[in-house]
Coordinates of C-alpha atoms in Angstrom, one line a residue:
Chain A
X271 CA 19.4 -13.1 -6.5
X272 CA 18.2 -10.0 -8.4
X273 CA 14.7 -11.4 -8.9
X274 CA 12.0 -10.1 -6.7
X275 CA 8.4 -11.2 -6.3
X276 CA 6.3 -8.6 -8.2
X277 CA 3.3 -7.2 -6.4
X278 CA 1.5 -6.4 -9.7
X279 CA 1.0 -10.2 -10.5
X280 CA -1.2 -10.5 -7.4
X281 CA -2.8 -7.1 -7.8
X282 CA -3.9 -7.6 -11.4
X283 CA -5.1 -11.1 -10.8
X284 CA -7.0 -10.5 -7.5
X285 CA -8.9 -7.4 -8.4
X286 CA -12.0 -8.2 -6.2
X287 CA -9.8 -8.6 -3.1
X288 CA -7.7 -5.6 -3.8
X289 CA -11.0 -3.7 -4.5
X290 CA -12.4 -4.8 -1.2
X291 CA -9.4 -3.4 0.6
X292 CA -9.4 -0.2 -1.5
X293 CA -13.2 0.3 -0.9
X294 CA -12.7 -0.2 2.9
X295 CA -9.8 2.2 3.2
X296 CA -11.4 4.8 0.9
X297 CA -14.7 4.5 2.9
X298 CA -12.7 5.1 6.1
X299 CA -10.9 8.1 4.6
X300 CA -14.1 9.6 3.2
X301 CA -16.1 9.0 6.4
X302 CA -13.5 10.6 8.6
X303 CA -13.0 13.6 6.4
X304 CA -16.8 14.1 5.9
X305 CA -17.3 13.8 9.7
X306 CA -14.9 16.6 10.3
X307 CA -16.3 18.5 7.3
X308 CA -19.9 18.2 8.4
X309 CA -19.3 18.9 12.1
X310 CA -17.1 21.8 10.9
X311 CA -20.2 23.3 9.1
X312 CA -21.5 24.3 12.5
X313 CA -18.4 26.2 13.5
X314 CA -17.8 27.7 10.0
X315 CA -21.5 28.9 9.9
X316 CA -21.4 30.4 13.4
X317 CA -17.8 31.7 13.3
X318 CA -18.7 35.0 11.4
X319 CA -21.2 35.8 14.0
X320 CA -18.8 35.6 16.8
X321 CA -15.7 36.9 15.0
X322 CA -16.9 39.3 12.4
X323 CA -20.1 40.8 13.7
X324 CA -18.6 41.5 17.1
X325 CA -15.8 43.5 15.3
X326 CA -18.5 45.9 14.2
X327 CA -21.3 45.7 16.9
X328 CA -21.2 45.2 20.6
X329 CA -24.3 45.2 22.7
X330 CA -25.2 45.4 26.3
X331 CA -28.2 45.2 28.6
X332 CA -28.9 45.1 32.3
X333 CA -30.2 41.8 33.6
X334 CA -31.0 43.7 36.9
X335 CA -32.7 46.9 36.0
X336 CA -32.3 48.3 39.5
X337 CA -28.5 48.6 38.9
X338 CA -29.3 51.2 36.3
X339 CA -32.3 52.8 38.0
X340 CA -31.4 53.3 41.6
X341 CA -34.8 54.4 42.9
X342 CA -37.0 53.0 45.6
X343 CA -40.2 54.4 44.2
X344 CA -42.9 52.0 43.7
X345 CA -44.3 52.4 40.2
X346 CA -47.9 52.1 39.4
X347 CA -47.3 50.0 36.3
X348 CA -44.7 48.0 34.6
X349 CA -44.8 50.3 31.7
X350 CA -43.9 53.2 33.9
X351 CA -40.9 51.4 35.3
X352 CA -39.9 50.3 31.9
X353 CA -40.2 53.8 30.6
X354 CA -37.8 55.1 33.4
X355 CA -35.3 52.3 32.6
X356 CA -35.4 52.9 28.9
X357 CA -34.8 56.7 29.5
X358 CA -31.9 55.9 31.7
X359 CA -30.5 53.5 29.2
X360 CA -30.8 56.1 26.4
X361 CA -28.9 58.5 28.6
X362 CA -26.2 55.9 29.2
X363 CA -26.0 55.3 25.5
X364 CA -25.6 59.0 24.8
X365 CA -22.9 59.2 27.5
X366 CA -21.0 56.3 25.9
X367 CA -21.3 57.8 22.4
X368 CA -20.0 61.1 23.7
X369 CA -17.2 59.9 26.0
X370 CA -15.9 56.8 24.3
X371 CA -13.7 57.7 21.3
X372 CA -13.9 54.2 19.9
X373 CA -17.8 54.1 19.9
X374 CA -18.9 55.3 16.5
X375 CA -22.6 55.1 17.1
X376 CA -24.8 53.9 20.0
X377 CA -28.4 52.9 19.5
X378 CA -30.7 52.4 22.5
X379 CA -33.3 50.2 21.1
X380 CA -35.5 47.2 21.7
X381 CA -34.0 43.9 20.6
X382 CA -35.0 41.1 18.3
X383 CA -33.1 38.0 17.7
X384 CA -32.7 35.5 14.9
X385 CA -31.4 32.0 14.8
X386 CA -28.7 30.7 12.6
X387 CA -29.1 27.0 12.3
X388 CA -26.0 24.9 11.6
X389 CA -26.1 21.2 11.0
X390 CA -25.5 20.1 14.6
X391 CA -25.9 23.4 16.5
X392 CA -27.6 26.8 16.4
X393 CA -26.6 30.2 17.5
X394 CA -28.9 33.2 18.2
X395 CA -27.8 36.7 17.3
X396 CA -29.4 40.0 18.2
X397 CA -30.5 43.0 16.2
X398 CA -32.1 46.4 16.9
X399 CA -35.7 47.5 16.6
X400 CA -35.7 51.3 16.0
X401 CA -37.3 54.2 14.4
X402 CA -37.7 53.6 10.6
X403 CA -35.6 56.7 9.9
X404 CA -32.6 55.1 11.7
X405 CA -32.7 51.8 9.9
X406 CA -30.5 53.0 7.0
X407 CA -27.9 54.3 9.3
X408 CA -28.0 51.0 11.3
X409 CA -27.6 49.0 8.1
X410 CA -24.7 51.2 6.9
X411 CA -22.5 49.9 9.8
X412 CA -23.0 46.4 8.4
X413 CA -22.3 47.6 4.8
X414 CA -25.7 46.1 4.0
X415 CA -27.7 46.9 0.9
X416 CA -31.3 46.1 0.2
X417 CA -31.6 43.6 -2.5
X418 CA -35.2 42.5 -2.3
X419 CA -38.5 44.0 -0.8
X420 CA -38.3 47.2 1.1
X421 CA -36.9 48.7 4.3
X422 CA -39.1 48.6 7.4
X423 CA -41.5 51.5 7.6
X424 CA -44.6 50.5 9.6
X425 CA -44.7 48.9 13.0
X426 CA -43.3 45.4 13.6
X427 CA -41.4 45.1 10.3
X428 CA -37.9 43.6 9.9
X429 CA -35.3 43.0 7.3
X430 CA -32.7 40.1 7.4
X431 CA -29.6 39.3 5.5
X432 CA -30.0 36.9 2.6
X433 CA -27.9 34.1 4.3
X434 CA -30.1 34.1 7.4
X435 CA -33.2 34.2 5.2
X436 CA -31.9 31.1 3.4
X437 CA -30.8 29.4 6.6
X438 CA -34.2 29.8 8.1
X439 CA -36.2 29.1 4.9
X440 CA -37.8 32.6 5.2
X441 CA -39.5 34.5 2.4
X442 CA -40.6 38.1 2.3
X443 CA -43.9 38.3 4.1
X444 CA -43.2 35.5 6.5
X445 CA -43.5 36.2 10.3
X446 CA -40.6 36.2 12.7
X447 CA -41.6 35.5 16.3
X448 CA -39.8 37.3 19.1
X449 CA -42.3 38.1 22.0
X450 CA -44.7 38.9 19.2
X451 CA -44.8 38.4 15.5
X452 CA -42.8 40.6 13.2
X453 CA -43.1 40.6 9.4
X454 CA -40.2 40.3 7.1
X455 CA -40.4 43.1 4.5
X456 CA -37.0 43.0 2.9
X457 CA -33.7 41.2 2.3
X458 CA -30.3 42.8 2.5
X459 CA -27.0 41.6 1.2
X460 CA -24.2 41.8 3.7
X461 CA -21.1 39.9 4.6
X462 CA -22.5 39.8 8.2
X463 CA -25.6 38.2 9.5
X464 CA -28.1 40.8 10.7
X465 CA -31.7 41.4 11.6
X466 CA -33.2 44.8 12.3
X467 CA -36.5 46.6 12.0
X468 CA -39.1 48.7 13.7
X469 CA -40.7 48.0 17.1
X470 CA -44.1 46.3 17.5
X471 CA -46.6 48.0 19.8
X472 CA -47.4 44.7 21.6
X473 CA -43.7 44.3 22.5
X474 CA -43.0 46.0 25.8
X475 CA -39.5 44.6 26.3
X476 CA -36.7 46.7 27.6
X477 CA -34.2 48.5 25.4
X478 CA -30.6 47.5 25.0
X479 CA -27.5 49.3 23.9
X480 CA -26.2 48.5 20.4
X481 CA -22.7 50.1 20.2
X482 CA -21.1 50.3 16.8
X483 CA -17.3 50.3 16.8
X484 CA -14.5 48.8 14.7
X485 CA -12.0 49.1 17.5
X486 CA -13.5 47.8 20.7
X487 CA -12.4 44.3 21.6
X488 CA -13.2 44.3 25.2
X489 CA -16.3 46.4 26.0
X490 CA -16.0 46.3 29.8
X491 CA -12.5 47.7 29.7
X492 CA -13.6 50.5 27.3
X493 CA -16.5 51.4 29.5
X494 CA -14.3 51.3 32.6
X495 CA -12.1 53.9 31.0
X496 CA -15.0 56.4 30.9
X497 CA -16.2 55.5 34.4
X498 CA -19.0 53.2 33.5
X499 CA -18.9 49.9 35.3
X500 CA -20.6 46.8 34.0
X501 CA -20.4 43.5 35.8
X502 CA -21.6 40.0 34.7
X503 CA -23.7 39.7 37.8
X504 CA -26.2 42.2 36.6
X505 CA -25.2 43.0 33.0
X506 CA -25.0 40.9 29.8
X507 CA -22.8 42.1 27.0
X508 CA -21.3 40.8 23.8
X509 CA -18.0 41.9 22.4
X510 CA -15.2 40.4 20.4
X511 CA -13.4 38.8 23.3
X512 CA -16.5 37.4 25.1
X513 CA -18.0 36.1 21.9
X514 CA -14.8 34.4 20.7
X515 CA -14.4 32.8 24.1
X516 CA -18.0 31.7 24.1
X517 CA -17.5 30.4 20.6
X518 CA -14.4 28.4 21.5
X519 CA -16.0 26.9 24.6
X520 CA -19.5 26.2 23.4
X521 CA -18.9 25.5 19.8
X522 CA -15.3 24.5 18.9
X523 CA -14.6 22.5 21.9
X524 CA -17.9 20.8 22.0
X525 CA -17.7 19.9 18.2
X526 CA -14.1 18.8 18.6
X527 CA -15.2 16.4 21.4
X528 CA -17.9 14.9 19.1
X529 CA -15.5 14.7 16.2
X530 CA -12.9 12.9 18.2
X531 CA -15.5 10.3 19.4
X532 CA -16.8 9.6 15.9
X533 CA -13.3 9.6 14.5
X534 CA -11.9 7.1 17.1
X535 CA -15.1 5.0 16.6
X536 CA -14.6 4.8 12.9
X537 CA -10.9 4.0 13.2
X538 CA -11.4 1.2 15.7
X539 CA -14.2 -0.4 13.6
X540 CA -12.2 -0.1 10.5
X541 CA -9.1 -1.6 12.2
X542 CA -11.1 -4.6 13.2
X543 CA -12.8 -5.0 9.8
X544 CA -9.6 -4.5 7.8
X545 CA -7.7 -6.9 10.0
X546 CA -10.3 -9.6 9.7
X547 CA -10.6 -9.2 6.0
X548 CA -6.8 -9.1 5.5
X549 CA -6.2 -12.1 7.7
X550 CA -8.7 -14.1 5.5
X551 CA -6.7 -13.0 2.4
X552 CA -3.4 -13.9 4.0
X553 CA -4.6 -17.3 5.1
X554 CA -5.6 -18.1 1.6
X555 CA -2.0 -17.4 0.4
X556 CA -0.2 -19.5 3.0
X557 CA 0.6 -22.3 0.6
X558 CA 1.7 -19.8 -2.1
X559 CA 4.3 -18.4 0.2
X560 CA 5.4 -21.9 1.3
X561 CA 5.9 -22.6 -2.4
X562 CA 8.1 -19.5 -2.8
X563 CA 10.1 -20.6 0.2
X564 CA 10.6 -24.0 -1.3
X565 CA 11.8 -22.7 -4.6
X566 CA 14.3 -20.3 -2.9
X567 CA 12.6 -17.1 -2.0
X568 CA 13.5 -15.7 1.4
X569 CA 10.8 -14.6 4.0
X570 CA 12.2 -11.1 3.4
X571 CA 11.4 -11.3 -0.3
X572 CA 7.9 -12.4 0.5
X573 CA 7.5 -9.7 3.1
X574 CA 8.6 -7.0 0.7
X575 CA 6.3 -8.2 -2.0
X576 CA 3.4 -8.0 0.5
X577 CA 4.5 -4.6 1.5
X578 CA 4.6 -3.5 -2.2
X579 CA 1.0 -4.8 -2.6
X580 CA -0.1 -3.0 0.5
X581 CA 1.7 0.2 -0.4
X582 CA 0.0 0.2 -3.8
X583 CA -3.4 -0.5 -2.2
X584 CA -3.0 2.3 0.3
X585 CA -1.8 4.7 -2.3
X586 CA -4.6 4.0 -4.7
X587 CA -7.1 4.3 -1.7
X588 CA -5.7 7.7 -0.9
X589 CA -6.0 8.8 -4.5
X590 CA -9.6 7.5 -4.8
X591 CA -10.4 8.8 -1.3
X592 CA -9.3 12.3 -2.3
X593 CA -11.4 12.2 -5.5
X594 CA -14.5 10.8 -3.8
X595 CA -14.1 13.2 -0.8
X596 CA -13.7 16.2 -3.0
X597 CA -16.7 15.3 -5.1
X598 CA -18.8 14.6 -2.0
X599 CA -17.8 17.9 -0.3
X600 CA -18.6 19.9 -3.4
X601 CA -21.9 18.1 -4.0
X602 CA -22.9 18.5 -0.3
X603 CA -22.0 22.2 -0.4
X604 CA -23.8 22.9 -3.7
X605 CA -26.9 20.8 -3.1
X606 CA -27.4 21.4 0.6
X607 CA -25.2 23.8 2.5
X608 CA -25.3 26.9 0.3
X609 CA -29.0 26.8 -0.3
X610 CA -29.4 26.6 3.5
X611 CA -27.1 29.4 4.1
X612 CA -24.5 27.3 5.8
X613 CA -20.8 27.9 5.6
X614 CA -18.1 25.2 5.2
X615 CA -14.4 24.8 4.8
X616 CA -13.4 22.5 1.9
X617 CA -9.8 22.1 2.8
X618 CA -9.4 21.0 6.4
X619 CA -5.6 20.4 7.1
X620 CA -6.3 18.8 10.5
X621 CA -8.8 16.3 9.0
X622 CA -6.3 15.5 6.2
X623 CA -3.6 14.8 8.8
X624 CA -6.0 12.7 10.8
X625 CA -6.9 10.6 7.7
X626 CA -3.2 10.1 6.8
X627 CA -2.6 9.1 10.5
X628 CA -5.5 6.6 10.1
X629 CA -3.7 5.0 7.1
X630 CA -0.4 4.8 9.0
X631 CA -2.2 3.2 11.9
X632 CA -3.9 0.7 9.5
X633 CA -0.6 0.0 7.8
X634 CA 1.1 -0.6 11.2
X635 CA -1.7 -2.8 12.5
X636 CA -1.7 -4.9 9.3
X637 CA 2.0 -5.7 10.0
X638 CA 0.8 -8.0 12.8
X639 CA -1.1 -10.5 10.6
X640 CA 1.7 -10.2 8.0
X641 CA 4.4 -11.0 10.5
X642 CA 2.4 -13.9 11.8
X643 CA 1.8 -15.2 8.2
X644 CA 5.6 -14.9 7.5
X645 CA 6.4 -16.8 10.8
X646 CA 4.1 -19.6 9.6
X647 CA 5.9 -20.1 6.3
X648 CA 7.4 -23.5 6.0
X649 CA 8.7 -25.2 2.9
X650 CA 7.4 -28.0 0.8
X651 CA 6.0 -30.3 3.4
X652 CA 3.6 -27.5 4.6
X653 CA 2.1 -27.0 1.1
X654 CA -1.7 -27.3 1.4
X655 CA -4.6 -28.2 -0.9
X656 CA -5.2 -24.6 -2.1
X657 CA -2.6 -24.7 -4.8
X658 CA -3.4 -26.5 -8.1
Chain B
X59 CA 27.3 -34.1 -7.9
X60 CA 26.1 -35.4 -4.5
X61 CA 28.3 -37.3 -2.1
X62 CA 26.3 -38.4 0.9
X63 CA 27.9 -39.9 4.0
X64 CA 26.1 -41.7 6.8
X65 CA 23.0 -39.6 6.5
X66 CA 20.3 -40.0 9.2
X67 CA 17.0 -38.2 9.7
X68 CA 15.1 -38.8 12.9
X69 CA 11.6 -37.3 13.4
X70 CA 10.2 -36.8 16.9
X71 CA 13.6 -36.6 18.4
X72 CA 12.2 -35.5 21.8
X73 CA 9.8 -38.4 22.1
X74 CA 10.7 -41.8 23.5
X75 CA 9.7 -43.6 20.3
X76 CA 11.9 -42.0 17.6
X77 CA 11.0 -42.3 13.9
X78 CA 14.0 -43.0 11.7
X79 CA 13.3 -41.6 8.2
X80 CA 16.9 -42.2 7.1
X81 CA 19.0 -44.7 8.9
X82 CA 22.5 -43.8 8.0
X83 CA 23.8 -44.7 4.6
X84 CA 26.3 -43.5 2.0
X85 CA 25.4 -42.6 -1.5
X86 CA 26.9 -40.9 -4.5
X87 CA 25.0 -39.4 -7.3
X88 CA 26.3 -38.5 -10.8
X89 CA 26.4 -35.0 -12.4
X90 CA 23.8 -35.9 -14.9
X91 CA 21.4 -38.6 -15.8
X92 CA 17.9 -39.8 -14.7
X93 CA 18.1 -41.3 -11.3
X94 CA 15.0 -43.0 -9.8
X95 CA 14.4 -43.4 -6.1
X96 CA 11.8 -46.0 -5.5
X97 CA 10.2 -47.4 -2.5
X98 CA 6.9 -47.8 -0.6
X99 CA 5.3 -45.0 1.4
X100 CA 7.4 -44.3 4.6
X101 CA 10.6 -45.7 3.1
X102 CA 12.4 -42.3 3.3
X103 CA 12.6 -41.5 -0.3
X104 CA 10.9 -38.0 0.0
X105 CA 12.9 -37.3 3.2
X106 CA 16.1 -38.0 1.2
X107 CA 15.0 -35.6 -1.6
X108 CA 14.2 -32.9 1.0
X109 CA 17.6 -33.3 2.6
X110 CA 19.4 -33.2 -0.8
X111 CA 17.5 -30.2 -1.9
X112 CA 18.2 -28.3 1.5
X113 CA 14.5 -28.2 2.3
X114 CA 15.3 -30.2 5.4
X115 CA 18.4 -30.5 7.5
X116 CA 19.4 -34.1 8.3
X117 CA 19.9 -35.1 11.9
X118 CA 23.5 -36.2 11.2
X119 CA 25.8 -37.1 8.4
X120 CA 27.2 -35.2 5.5
X121 CA 26.0 -34.1 2.1
X122 CA 28.5 -32.7 -0.3
X123 CA 27.1 -30.9 -3.3
X124 CA 29.9 -30.4 -5.9
X125 CA 32.3 -30.7 -3.0
X126 CA 30.5 -28.2 -0.8
X127 CA 28.9 -29.3 2.5
X128 CA 25.3 -28.3 2.3
X129 CA 23.9 -29.6 5.7
X130 CA 25.2 -26.6 7.7
X131 CA 24.4 -23.7 5.4
X132 CA 22.7 -20.6 6.6
X133 CA 19.1 -20.1 5.5
X134 CA 20.0 -17.4 3.0
X135 CA 22.6 -19.7 1.4
X136 CA 20.1 -22.6 1.3
X137 CA 17.6 -20.2 -0.5
X138 CA 20.2 -19.1 -2.9
X139 CA 21.3 -22.7 -3.8
X140 CA 17.7 -23.7 -4.3
X141 CA 17.1 -20.8 -6.5
X142 CA 20.3 -21.1 -8.6
X143 CA 21.0 -24.7 -8.7
X144 CA 17.9 -26.7 -8.1
X145 CA 14.4 -27.2 -9.6
X146 CA 11.4 -28.8 -8.2
X147 CA 8.5 -30.7 -9.6
X148 CA 6.0 -31.7 -7.0
X149 CA 3.5 -34.4 -7.0
X150 CA 0.5 -32.1 -7.0
X151 CA 1.8 -29.4 -9.3
X152 CA 1.5 -26.7 -6.7
X153 CA 0.7 -24.0 -9.2
X154 CA -0.5 -20.6 -7.7
X155 CA -4.2 -20.5 -8.5
X156 CA -4.5 -16.8 -9.4
X157 CA -1.7 -16.8 -11.8
X158 CA -1.6 -17.8 -15.5
X159 CA 0.6 -20.8 -16.5
X160 CA 3.1 -18.3 -17.8
X161 CA 3.1 -16.3 -14.6
X162 CA 3.6 -19.5 -12.6
X163 CA 6.7 -20.1 -14.5
X164 CA 8.2 -16.6 -14.5
X165 CA 7.6 -16.2 -10.8
X166 CA 10.4 -18.8 -10.3
X167 CA 12.8 -17.2 -12.6
X168 CA 16.1 -15.9 -11.2
X169 CA 16.1 -13.0 -13.6
X170 CA 13.7 -10.2 -14.4
X171 CA 12.5 -8.7 -17.6
X172 CA 11.1 -9.4 -21.0
X173 CA 13.7 -12.0 -21.9
X174 CA 12.5 -14.1 -18.9
X175 CA 9.0 -14.0 -20.3
X176 CA 10.2 -15.0 -23.7
X177 CA 12.2 -17.9 -22.2
X178 CA 9.2 -19.0 -20.3
X179 CA 7.0 -18.9 -23.3
X180 CA 9.6 -21.0 -25.3
X181 CA 9.9 -23.5 -22.5
X182 CA 6.2 -23.9 -22.1
X183 CA 5.9 -24.2 -25.9
X184 CA 8.6 -26.9 -26.0
X185 CA 6.5 -28.8 -23.4
X186 CA 3.4 -28.6 -25.5
X187 CA 1.6 -25.6 -24.0
X188 CA 0.5 -23.2 -26.7
X189 CA -0.2 -19.5 -26.6
X190 CA -3.8 -20.0 -25.5
X191 CA -2.9 -22.4 -22.7
X192 CA -0.1 -20.3 -21.2
X193 CA -2.6 -17.5 -20.5
X194 CA -5.0 -19.7 -18.6
X195 CA -5.1 -20.2 -14.9
X196 CA -4.4 -23.6 -13.5
X197 CA -8.0 -24.3 -12.8
X198 CA -8.6 -24.1 -16.6
X199 CA -5.8 -26.5 -17.5
X200 CA -5.9 -30.3 -17.6
X201 CA -3.9 -32.3 -15.1
X202 CA -1.2 -33.0 -17.7
X203 CA -1.0 -29.3 -18.7
X204 CA -0.6 -28.3 -15.1
X205 CA 2.2 -30.8 -14.6
X206 CA 3.9 -29.5 -17.7
X207 CA 3.6 -26.0 -16.4
X208 CA 5.1 -27.1 -13.1
X209 CA 8.0 -28.7 -15.0
X210 CA 8.5 -25.5 -16.9
X211 CA 8.7 -23.7 -13.7
X212 CA 11.2 -26.1 -12.4
X213 CA 13.3 -25.7 -15.5
X214 CA 13.2 -21.9 -16.0
X215 CA 16.5 -21.3 -14.2
X216 CA 18.1 -24.3 -16.0
X217 CA 18.9 -26.0 -12.7
X218 CA 21.7 -28.4 -12.4
X219 CA 19.6 -30.7 -10.4
X220 CA 15.9 -31.3 -11.0
X221 CA 14.0 -32.9 -8.1
X222 CA 10.8 -34.6 -9.1
X223 CA 8.6 -36.0 -6.4
X224 CA 6.0 -38.4 -7.7
X225 CA 5.8 -36.3 -10.9
X226 CA 3.3 -38.7 -12.6
X227 CA 1.2 -39.6 -9.7
X228 CA -1.7 -37.4 -10.7
X229 CA -1.5 -38.1 -14.4
X230 CA -3.0 -40.7 -16.9
X231 CA -0.7 -43.1 -18.7
X232 CA -0.2 -41.0 -21.8
X233 CA 0.6 -37.8 -19.8
X234 CA 2.8 -39.8 -17.4
X235 CA 4.8 -41.1 -20.4
X236 CA 5.1 -37.6 -21.8
X237 CA 6.3 -36.1 -18.6
X238 CA 9.0 -38.8 -18.2
X239 CA 10.1 -38.2 -21.7
X240 CA 10.7 -34.5 -21.0
X241 CA 12.6 -35.4 -17.8
X242 CA 14.7 -37.9 -19.6
X243 CA 15.6 -35.3 -22.2
X244 CA 16.6 -32.8 -19.5
X245 CA 18.7 -35.5 -17.8
X246 CA 21.0 -35.6 -20.8
X247 CA 22.7 -32.5 -19.5
X248 CA 21.7 -32.4 -15.9
X249 CA 20.8 -34.6 -13.0
X250 CA 17.2 -35.5 -12.6
X251 CA 16.1 -37.2 -9.4
X252 CA 12.7 -38.9 -9.7
X253 CA 11.0 -40.1 -6.6
X254 CA 8.2 -42.7 -7.2
X255 CA 6.7 -45.9 -6.1
X256 CA 5.7 -46.7 -9.7
X257 CA 8.5 -48.8 -11.2
X258 CA 7.1 -48.6 -14.7
X259 CA 8.0 -45.0 -15.2
X260 CA 11.6 -45.6 -14.5
X261 CA 12.2 -48.0 -17.4
X262 CA 14.4 -45.3 -19.1
X263 CA 16.3 -44.3 -15.9
X264 CA 20.0 -44.5 -15.9
X265 CA 19.9 -45.9 -12.3
X266 CA 17.4 -46.7 -9.7
X267 CA 17.9 -46.5 -5.9
X268 CA 15.5 -48.8 -4.0
X269 CA 14.7 -47.8 -0.5
X270 CA 13.2 -49.6 2.4
X271 CA 12.5 -48.5 5.9
X272 CA 14.9 -45.5 5.7
X273 CA 17.8 -47.4 4.1
X274 CA 19.0 -48.2 0.6
X275 CA 18.1 -51.8 -0.2
X276 CA 19.6 -51.8 -3.7
X277 CA 21.1 -49.7 -6.4
X278 CA 20.4 -50.8 -10.0
X279 CA 22.1 -49.5 -13.1
X280 CA 20.3 -49.1 -16.4
X281 CA 21.0 -52.6 -17.7
X282 CA 19.6 -54.1 -14.5
X283 CA 16.3 -52.2 -14.5

């Protein structure tokens, strides 16, 4: 018998049913990919802060000032104590700049931070407040160029990079709150997120060390080499290694956990929905297959015709899924992410693998009702009322 | 064509009260001609057709088809013989609802390709279904048109034996007459077995087998009908 049961006869005559399956499968593929894509926006947006900024700038401050100023004197005012601490810190900064070959420039400056808001997370990053004459030098380490407004000149003025401006919805003239209010006076263009400016007289916070270097990966080790000890008990610092570790733990792992939960949830729901829908379709075709068995088709022939139908349905779902997903991703990026200063990754190989795995799982699960339907095939005496 | 020896078919073999559908009889059927099998409901005529067409396996006895024992064939062999040698016309048409009349015919074809479609069109046309009708689904066809499509499906492989189970039961008088005319013509070259409880449609049969309670009560030749 060379004759086989063609899948196309069913497919072309049952467009609504086939479309239902294709829409379900496509929806699942699109949902799963977009979940990964959208959750990935957080990591993609924050990643440059952790990986790229710390390749240029490391910063350190003492959470316990007494570790830097070893003095039992009781000061008359907080300002007096702070002045002493800041002076010691500047000395330390100078020492680092002189002794550490890898340190290109060290700023002892007050700090201001800015927030980068990703879709499902946010990340704070620090910048220096310094004398206005040092601002250009500071910006040069970021390869930053002023593109709008002006550089900080008076007290309490800051500039930010354009992405952070967009991300926060800032405009020139807007205030930025950090202990007190700072005013945005300019926008710079840089591959890195940055904020810097001039100190505000109402801000009495302690200074910190901003160390510019393209070679330092582990700040503690580098400082150890020149006889300066920092310890996490009384010091906080950021460098490439600490930030990437922090990023992996607090961002990538956390997002991955959420992604897996959403992913598994979608797959389970889709498995149930698809199986229920498909069982209904199979049930309606019982008599048709009994007829085929009666006129001489084997169960194997029926099975392969069902598999051809399914394979076509799955293949078309993948094609449509790819098109819909690509369009969705581009639209989301153009209409929302880019205007909000958010980064994304269009092509996510892991997510593609997951979607293909979903399809394999669905295909495997649908074998169960198919096998059961084949098992129920009888011949002529089992033909029901659903044939004309 | 068929040589049947002591055929029995017992339903509910495991139960105390067994149901004898066929009680053990011998029968020989010719290579061609229109043979009617008549009898009331439960007389065993449908069971006999199922056994002859390999759709059911008799409890005991022998059925030789062209000298070949067909009661002990493997499933695949039975499927092959049904596809290659037999055609079926059922009482209720049993057309696949989502297929056109043409697709309902070609789906049963033992060959693929454009030639099959052409053959199916010719066959449907010879049975009175025009180009418009053959593209319609069964729900859009009349009872007579459906039955003619079912007959075309049965004939598409030019089977040596055509089994027709109550082929006119769902039809009005005119359509019933037309269907029997088609079957009679086909029986000139092949064997057509018509199962019915309506004696009037068998007036042109070459022989009629009368069944009663699982047994053959009489066999009448054309001149005795």
